[in-house]
Amino acid sequence: MRHVTLVIKTTQACNAACIYCSSWKEDYTEINMSEETLRALHVRLAEYAQEGDLEDVLFTWHGGEPLLMDNSFYYRALDLQEELLKPLGIKVGNIMQSNLLSLNEKKAEMLVKLLHFHDGQPSSVGTSFDPIPGIRVMKHGDYERRFREAVSVAQEYGIALGLVYTVHKYSVDRVKEIYDFLTSEFPDMTIRFNPLYHEGRALLPEGERYYITPREWGRFIVELHEIWDADDKKHTIEPFAALWDFHQGTGYSLDCEHSGSCSEHHLGIGTDGTVYCCCRGVDLARRPYGNLNSEKLASILMSPYRVQLHNRSIYLRMTVCRDCKWWRYCHGGCPVESDISYGDLFHPTSWCEGWERYFDTIFGSPREETPGSS
Amino acid sequence: MTDGLTRIVHTPPSAHLIDILPPGVVLYGADGAALTQALRYWSRKVIGVDFMGPLSEIPPAEILESVDVVLYAEGEKELIKNFHRLPRRRVLCRIPSGSGLFDSIKLVASLNIVPDLLQNLEEISPEQALDVVRYYLHHRALQVPIEPFHSILSRLVLSQNLDLWEMARYNPDHFVFLDAEGNVGLSYEDLADKRFLGTIHQDPVSWKKSEVYRDLSRFLNELPQTHPECLACPFFFFCRGYMRYKRGECMTLTAVLEELRQASVEIYELRELFADVGQLPAQLEVEEGSRSRTANPQNRDIRDEPV
């Protein structure tokens, strides 16, 4: 694993109660990542680099709500990166996913020091917002007011932001409204649209009314793409931008959901040091690779669960996805989503129908294959 | 064949069959005279010969020069005695398992013939197979590849696609086998067992309704439930369940693949080390061109596939 993206759940605590929270659980075994586990993570990365081949690591600080952790946690992480990783020539980057609700000046100062890519350029914080009331809810306070205050603080400190929007039953038929709102309120942000996954808090009885079907998802993303296209693709909307570049042949990098190779570069780390395939894998907590506190990373990476993930693409292409003309654009979709929907990795995503509709309507036919493009 | 797919068709040298086939035919059989006649008449369609008869009756070498040749020789004595009849172009020889396997391989290789163990791999013990792999990897005087090890190693080193179903020619989209009556099977074994997909006169789309095809599809579709160990295997990228389907066992293949995987890592590291120099030491060069094509005649040349 030369290039790795880690999603690290620093805490399970959160100051919000969003209806679709994938991280939410009824009870937690370990709320916050300990300093021992944080150190173990860096030690294992250094070990792995010394024994093999590690060029760069992107730390994605996640949660729960990662800004609820004290700043000292992140300063400690920076110290460990300096002490253990950079001397080995490993390039290090840091980004964060946060609701921003607890962002203040002290936290912003910390983020300015923390957030940078491998090349030293400033990176960003991914956040989320929904204009529809009752979807993203602050436990104590007014979500929208606090969020807008936090965005101002971020802008004041020059912290770049990206936005994730989760599509649900109350937004699936309001495509133009949502697009216009998000792009006018947050014009400089990359905006990513995801369907609501049936996990976490969405599994509660009151969560069911927010579910959308694959057909609704397909209709949403087709309409959204058409609106984006009519707007001259002014804003960066994902995953459309990556798919569009792929279709044009100007880019070959699909997002993790469509790449079919997420297991090669991604790992999710739980608060207790348990390693999973990715962030969603941590939330699902179903197929652990191992634990950093007791095992070397090299051994963890040989987990049969990881091997299964790697084999998933090959298997789907031999069987159920064999005749699908959109295979190179999709690779069966997110394996964790398949695991959530079917309890089975070896099944294409349940959003297949929606994506097929999108590909058929927007692209018509796949781009001809060129060397290195698949 | 009307489903738009290009297939290599293995057929006896029967005029009524070859006449209706598109180019891409492999003739098979034990009757040297019949094969010779067919090769002369349909030279533009024929790309290979699987010769199963006594080598004393093999078609003339000058006719075989333009096609890929696979031999099913009885033994070393036959090979030595009839070596002069073989084309100069390298041929591949299926080696039966049994005592004296290693000696057979060494002798065949010394005659500039490529030994091939793929069909009998699981009949050989892992220890025996590893002896052969290590001979292939390290014996300096070896002048020919040993299959399937060479094809596997080549593709591992070049990070190219590997598929045992393809290598074993067991994929109805790309390979079919005919008997004299025009019945279609997935392999010579299936023909012998009368496990037919249909006939050559049918639209290939209808073959998918045969019990043989449905059996294969069912095996693949149910693999996660019936053989979860396959999908947790680090070598699934190559085997894809073939060994479970055909042989039930895969210990020898697993041992061989692990050995070749380690070798490919060493080669890869050496390539990196010598990248500035521009050339590997001669012993480590992966031969290109005719050797790789002949070594796996029914597969595309590895240089045809982009890295």
Short mmCIF file of N, CA, C and O in Angstrom, two decimals, chain A residues 195-266:
data_model
loop_
_atom_site.label_atom_id
_atom_site.label_comp_id
_atom_site.label_asym_id
_atom_site.label_seq_id
_atom_site.Cartn_x
_atom_site.Cartn_y
_atom_site.Cartn_z
N PRO A 195 -26.83 9.60 -1.63
CA PRO A 195 -28.16 9.17 -1.20
C PRO A 195 -28.12 8.80 0.29
O PRO A 195 -27.05 8.46 0.82
N LEU A 196 -29.25 8.84 0.94
CA LEU A 196 -29.31 8.47 2.34
C LEU A 196 -29.10 6.95 2.47
O LEU A 196 -29.80 6.16 1.86
N TYR A 197 -28.12 6.55 3.26
CA TYR A 197 -27.84 5.13 3.48
C TYR A 197 -28.68 4.64 4.67
O TYR A 197 -28.88 5.37 5.64
N HIS A 198 -29.08 3.40 4.61
CA HIS A 198 -29.90 2.83 5.68
C HIS A 198 -28.99 2.33 6.80
O HIS A 198 -28.78 1.14 6.98
N GLU A 199 -28.47 3.25 7.56
CA GLU A 199 -27.58 2.88 8.64
C GLU A 199 -27.66 3.93 9.74
O GLU A 199 -28.24 4.99 9.57
N GLY A 200 -27.09 3.57 10.88
CA GLY A 200 -27.03 4.51 11.99
C GLY A 200 -28.41 4.94 12.45
O GLY A 200 -29.32 4.12 12.62
N ARG A 201 -28.57 6.24 12.63
CA ARG A 201 -29.84 6.76 13.13
C ARG A 201 -30.98 6.54 12.14
O ARG A 201 -32.14 6.46 12.51
N ALA A 202 -30.65 6.43 10.86
CA ALA A 202 -31.69 6.20 9.85
C ALA A 202 -32.35 4.84 10.01
O ALA A 202 -33.40 4.60 9.40
N LEU A 203 -31.76 3.96 10.80
CA LEU A 203 -32.37 2.65 11.02
C LEU A 203 -33.47 2.68 12.07
O LEU A 203 -34.23 1.72 12.20
N LEU A 204 -33.53 3.77 12.82
CA LEU A 204 -34.60 3.87 13.81
C LEU A 204 -35.95 3.96 13.11
O LEU A 204 -36.02 4.39 11.96
N PRO A 205 -37.04 3.58 13.79
CA PRO A 205 -38.35 3.59 13.12
C PRO A 205 -38.68 4.94 12.48
O PRO A 205 -39.20 4.99 11.36
N GLU A 206 -38.31 6.01 13.17
CA GLU A 206 -38.64 7.33 12.61
C GLU A 206 -37.78 7.67 11.40
O GLU A 206 -38.05 8.63 10.68
N GLY A 207 -36.72 6.89 11.17
CA GLY A 207 -35.83 7.14 10.03
C GLY A 207 -36.40 6.68 8.70
O GLY A 207 -36.02 7.19 7.65
N GLU A 208 -37.31 5.73 8.75
CA GLU A 208 -37.77 5.13 7.49
C GLU A 208 -38.45 6.12 6.56
O GLU A 208 -38.41 5.96 5.34
N ARG A 209 -39.09 7.12 7.12
CA ARG A 209 -39.82 8.05 6.25
C ARG A 209 -38.89 8.91 5.41
O ARG A 209 -39.33 9.64 4.53
N TYR A 210 -37.59 8.85 5.70
CA TYR A 210 -36.64 9.65 4.92
C TYR A 210 -36.01 8.86 3.77
O TYR A 210 -35.28 9.42 2.95
N TYR A 211 -36.29 7.54 3.73
CA TYR A 211 -35.64 6.71 2.72
C TYR A 211 -36.08 7.11 1.31
O TYR A 211 -37.23 7.47 1.09
N ILE A 212 -35.14 7.00 0.39
CA ILE A 212 -35.50 7.14 -1.03
C ILE A 212 -35.20 5.82 -1.73
O ILE A 212 -34.40 5.02 -1.25
N THR A 213 -35.84 5.63 -2.86
CA THR A 213 -35.62 4.39 -3.63
C THR A 213 -34.51 4.62 -4.65
O THR A 213 -34.21 5.77 -5.01
N PRO A 214 -33.93 3.54 -5.17
CA PRO A 214 -32.95 3.71 -6.24
C PRO A 214 -33.51 4.46 -7.45
O PRO A 214 -32.81 5.25 -8.08
N ARG A 215 -34.77 4.23 -7.73
CA ARG A 215 -35.38 4.93 -8.87
C ARG A 215 -35.44 6.44 -8.59
O ARG A 215 -35.13 7.25 -9.46
N GLU A 216 -35.83 6.80 -7.37
CA GLU A 216 -35.87 8.22 -7.01
C GLU A 216 -34.47 8.83 -7.06
O GLU A 216 -34.29 9.96 -7.51
N TRP A 217 -33.51 8.07 -6.61
CA TRP A 217 -32.12 8.55 -6.65
C TRP A 217 -31.70 8.80 -8.10
O TRP A 217 -31.10 9.83 -8.41
N GLY A 218 -32.04 7.86 -8.97
CA GLY A 218 -31.70 8.03 -10.38
C GLY A 218 -32.33 9.28 -10.96
O GLY A 218 -31.70 10.05 -11.69
N ARG A 219 -33.59 9.49 -10.63
CA ARG A 219 -34.31 10.68 -11.15
C ARG A 219 -33.64 11.95 -10.63
O ARG A 219 -33.46 12.92 -11.35
N PHE A 220 -33.27 11.91 -9.36
CA PHE A 220 -32.64 13.09 -8.73
C PHE A 220 -31.33 13.43 -9.43
O PHE A 220 -31.10 14.59 -9.80
N ILE A 221 -30.47 12.45 -9.59
CA ILE A 221 -29.15 12.78 -10.13
C ILE A 221 -29.21 13.13 -11.62
O ILE A 221 -28.40 13.92 -12.10
N VAL A 222 -30.16 12.56 -12.34
CA VAL A 222 -30.32 12.98 -13.74
C VAL A 222 -30.73 14.45 -13.79
O VAL A 222 -30.13 15.25 -14.51
N GLU A 223 -31.73 14.80 -13.01
CA GLU A 223 -32.21 16.18 -13.02
C GLU A 223 -31.11 17.14 -12.51
O GLU A 223 -30.90 18.21 -13.07
N LEU A 224 -30.41 16.70 -11.49
CA LEU A 224 -29.35 17.55 -10.94
C LEU A 224 -28.25 17.79 -11.97
O LEU A 224 -27.77 18.91 -12.13
N HIS A 225 -27.89 16.73 -12.69
CA HIS A 225 -26.87 16.88 -13.73
C HIS A 225 -27.32 17.85 -14.81
O HIS A 225 -26.54 18.68 -15.29
N GLU A 226 -28.57 17.74 -15.19
CA GLU A 226 -29.09 18.61 -16.24
C GLU A 226 -29.10 20.07 -15.79
O GLU A 226 -28.79 20.98 -16.56
N ILE A 227 -29.42 20.28 -14.54
CA ILE A 227 -29.40 21.65 -14.00
C ILE A 227 -27.96 22.16 -13.96
O ILE A 227 -27.66 23.30 -14.34
N TRP A 228 -27.08 21.30 -13.53
CA TRP A 228 -25.64 21.66 -13.45
C TRP A 228 -25.10 21.98 -14.83
O TRP A 228 -24.36 22.95 -15.02
N ASP A 229 -25.50 21.17 -15.79
CA ASP A 229 -25.06 21.37 -17.16
C ASP A 229 -25.59 22.68 -17.72
O ASP A 229 -24.87 23.44 -18.38
N ALA A 230 -26.85 22.98 -17.41
CA ALA A 230 -27.46 24.22 -17.89
C ALA A 230 -26.81 25.44 -17.24
O ALA A 230 -26.83 26.54 -17.79
N ASP A 231 -26.21 25.21 -16.10
CA ASP A 231 -25.50 26.27 -15.38
C ASP A 231 -24.04 26.31 -15.80
O ASP A 231 -23.19 26.87 -15.09
N ASP A 232 -23.73 25.72 -16.96
CA ASP A 232 -22.36 25.68 -17.51
C ASP A 232 -21.35 24.99 -16.60
O ASP A 232 -20.16 25.29 -16.65
N LYS A 233 -21.83 24.11 -15.78
CA LYS A 233 -20.95 23.34 -14.88
C LYS A 233 -20.03 24.29 -14.10
O LYS A 233 -18.85 24.01 -13.88
N LYS A 234 -20.61 25.42 -13.69
CA LYS A 234 -19.81 26.45 -13.01
C LYS A 234 -19.25 25.96 -11.68
O LYS A 234 -18.16 26.32 -11.28
N HIS A 235 -20.06 25.18 -10.98
CA HIS A 235 -19.66 24.72 -9.65
C HIS A 235 -19.17 23.29 -9.75
O HIS A 235 -19.54 22.57 -10.66
N THR A 236 -18.32 22.92 -8.78
CA THR A 236 -17.83 21.54 -8.76
C THR A 236 -18.83 20.69 -8.00
O THR A 236 -18.99 20.85 -6.78
N ILE A 237 -19.53 19.87 -8.72
CA ILE A 237 -20.55 18.99 -8.12
C ILE A 237 -20.06 17.56 -8.27
O ILE A 237 -19.80 17.11 -9.38
N GLU A 238 -19.94 16.90 -7.16
CA GLU A 238 -19.49 15.49 -7.21
C GLU A 238 -20.65 14.56 -6.87
O GLU A 238 -21.54 14.95 -6.10
N PRO A 239 -20.66 13.33 -7.38
CA PRO A 239 -19.58 12.75 -8.17
C PRO A 239 -19.63 13.06 -9.66
O PRO A 239 -18.94 12.43 -10.44
N PHE A 240 -20.44 14.05 -10.08
CA PHE A 240 -20.61 14.31 -11.51
C PHE A 240 -19.33 14.75 -12.17
O PHE A 240 -19.03 14.36 -13.29
N ALA A 241 -18.59 15.65 -11.49
CA ALA A 241 -17.40 16.21 -12.13
C ALA A 241 -16.41 15.10 -12.47
O ALA A 241 -15.86 15.06 -13.57
N ALA A 242 -16.18 14.20 -11.53
CA ALA A 242 -15.24 13.10 -11.77
C ALA A 242 -15.76 12.18 -12.87
O ALA A 242 -15.00 11.75 -13.75
N LEU A 243 -17.06 11.87 -12.84
CA LEU A 243 -17.64 10.99 -13.87
C LEU A 243 -17.60 11.66 -15.23
O LEU A 243 -17.34 11.01 -16.24
N TRP A 244 -17.88 12.96 -15.25
CA TRP A 244 -17.86 13.69 -16.51
C TRP A 244 -16.45 13.67 -17.12
O TRP A 244 -16.28 13.42 -18.30
N ASP A 245 -15.45 13.97 -16.28
CA ASP A 245 -14.07 13.94 -16.75
C ASP A 245 -13.70 12.54 -17.25
O ASP A 245 -13.02 12.39 -18.27
N PHE A 246 -14.13 11.54 -16.53
CA PHE A 246 -13.85 10.16 -16.93
C PHE A 246 -14.48 9.87 -18.28
O PHE A 246 -13.86 9.28 -19.16
N HIS A 247 -15.72 10.32 -18.45
CA HIS A 247 -16.42 10.04 -19.70
C HIS A 247 -15.78 10.78 -20.86
O HIS A 247 -15.71 10.26 -21.98
N GLN A 248 -15.29 11.98 -20.59
CA GLN A 248 -14.64 12.75 -21.65
C GLN A 248 -13.24 12.24 -21.94
O GLN A 248 -12.65 12.61 -22.95
N GLY A 249 -12.71 11.46 -21.03
CA GLY A 249 -11.33 10.99 -21.21
C GLY A 249 -10.31 12.00 -20.71
O GLY A 249 -9.12 11.86 -21.00
N THR A 250 -10.77 13.00 -19.97
CA THR A 250 -9.84 14.00 -19.45
C THR A 250 -9.42 13.70 -18.01
O THR A 250 -8.58 14.40 -17.45
N GLY A 251 -10.01 12.70 -17.43
CA GLY A 251 -9.63 12.32 -16.07
C GLY A 251 -9.92 10.84 -15.88
O GLY A 251 -10.86 10.31 -16.46
N TYR A 252 -9.07 10.16 -15.12
CA TYR A 252 -9.27 8.72 -14.94
C TYR A 252 -9.51 8.35 -13.49
O TYR A 252 -9.52 7.19 -13.14
N SER A 253 -9.70 9.35 -12.66
CA SER A 253 -9.80 9.08 -11.24
C SER A 253 -11.25 9.17 -10.80
O SER A 253 -11.81 10.25 -10.69
N LEU A 254 -11.86 8.03 -10.56
CA LEU A 254 -13.22 8.00 -10.05
C LEU A 254 -13.19 8.02 -8.53
O LEU A 254 -12.19 7.66 -7.91
N ASP A 255 -14.31 8.43 -7.94
CA ASP A 255 -14.33 8.45 -6.47
C ASP A 255 -14.39 7.01 -5.95
O ASP A 255 -14.58 6.06 -6.70
N CYS A 256 -14.20 6.90 -4.64
CA CYS A 256 -14.04 5.56 -4.05
C CYS A 256 -15.24 4.67 -4.36
O CYS A 256 -15.10 3.47 -4.60
N GLU A 257 -16.42 5.28 -4.39
CA GLU A 257 -17.65 4.51 -4.60
C GLU A 257 -17.66 3.81 -5.97
O GLU A 257 -18.20 2.73 -6.11
N HIS A 258 -17.05 4.45 -6.95
CA HIS A 258 -17.11 3.93 -8.32
C HIS A 258 -15.81 3.31 -8.79
O HIS A 258 -15.76 2.75 -9.88
N SER A 259 -14.75 3.44 -7.99
CA SER A 259 -13.44 3.03 -8.48
C SER A 259 -13.26 1.52 -8.56
O SER A 259 -12.48 1.03 -9.36
N GLY A 260 -13.95 0.79 -7.69
CA GLY A 260 -13.74 -0.66 -7.64
C GLY A 260 -12.45 -1.05 -6.97
O GLY A 260 -12.13 -2.24 -6.89
N SER A 261 -11.69 -0.07 -6.52
CA SER A 261 -10.38 -0.39 -5.92
C SER A 261 -10.20 0.31 -4.59
O SER A 261 -9.09 0.59 -4.18
N CYS A 262 -11.31 0.59 -3.92
CA CYS A 262 -11.21 1.35 -2.66
C CYS A 262 -10.36 0.61 -1.63
O CYS A 262 -9.66 1.24 -0.83
N SER A 263 -10.39 -0.72 -1.66
CA SER A 263 -9.66 -1.47 -0.64
C SER A 263 -8.15 -1.31 -0.79
O SER A 263 -7.40 -1.60 0.13
N GLU A 264 -7.71 -0.84 -1.94
CA GLU A 264 -6.27 -0.72 -2.14
C GLU A 264 -5.68 0.49 -1.45
O GLU A 264 -4.49 0.52 -1.16
N HIS A 265 -6.52 1.50 -1.21
CA HIS A 265 -5.95 2.74 -0.69
C HIS A 265 -6.63 3.28 0.56
O HIS A 265 -6.16 4.26 1.11
N HIS A 266 -7.74 2.70 0.95
CA HIS A 266 -8.50 3.27 2.06
C HIS A 266 -8.50 2.38 3.28
O HIS A 266 -8.54 1.14 3.16
#
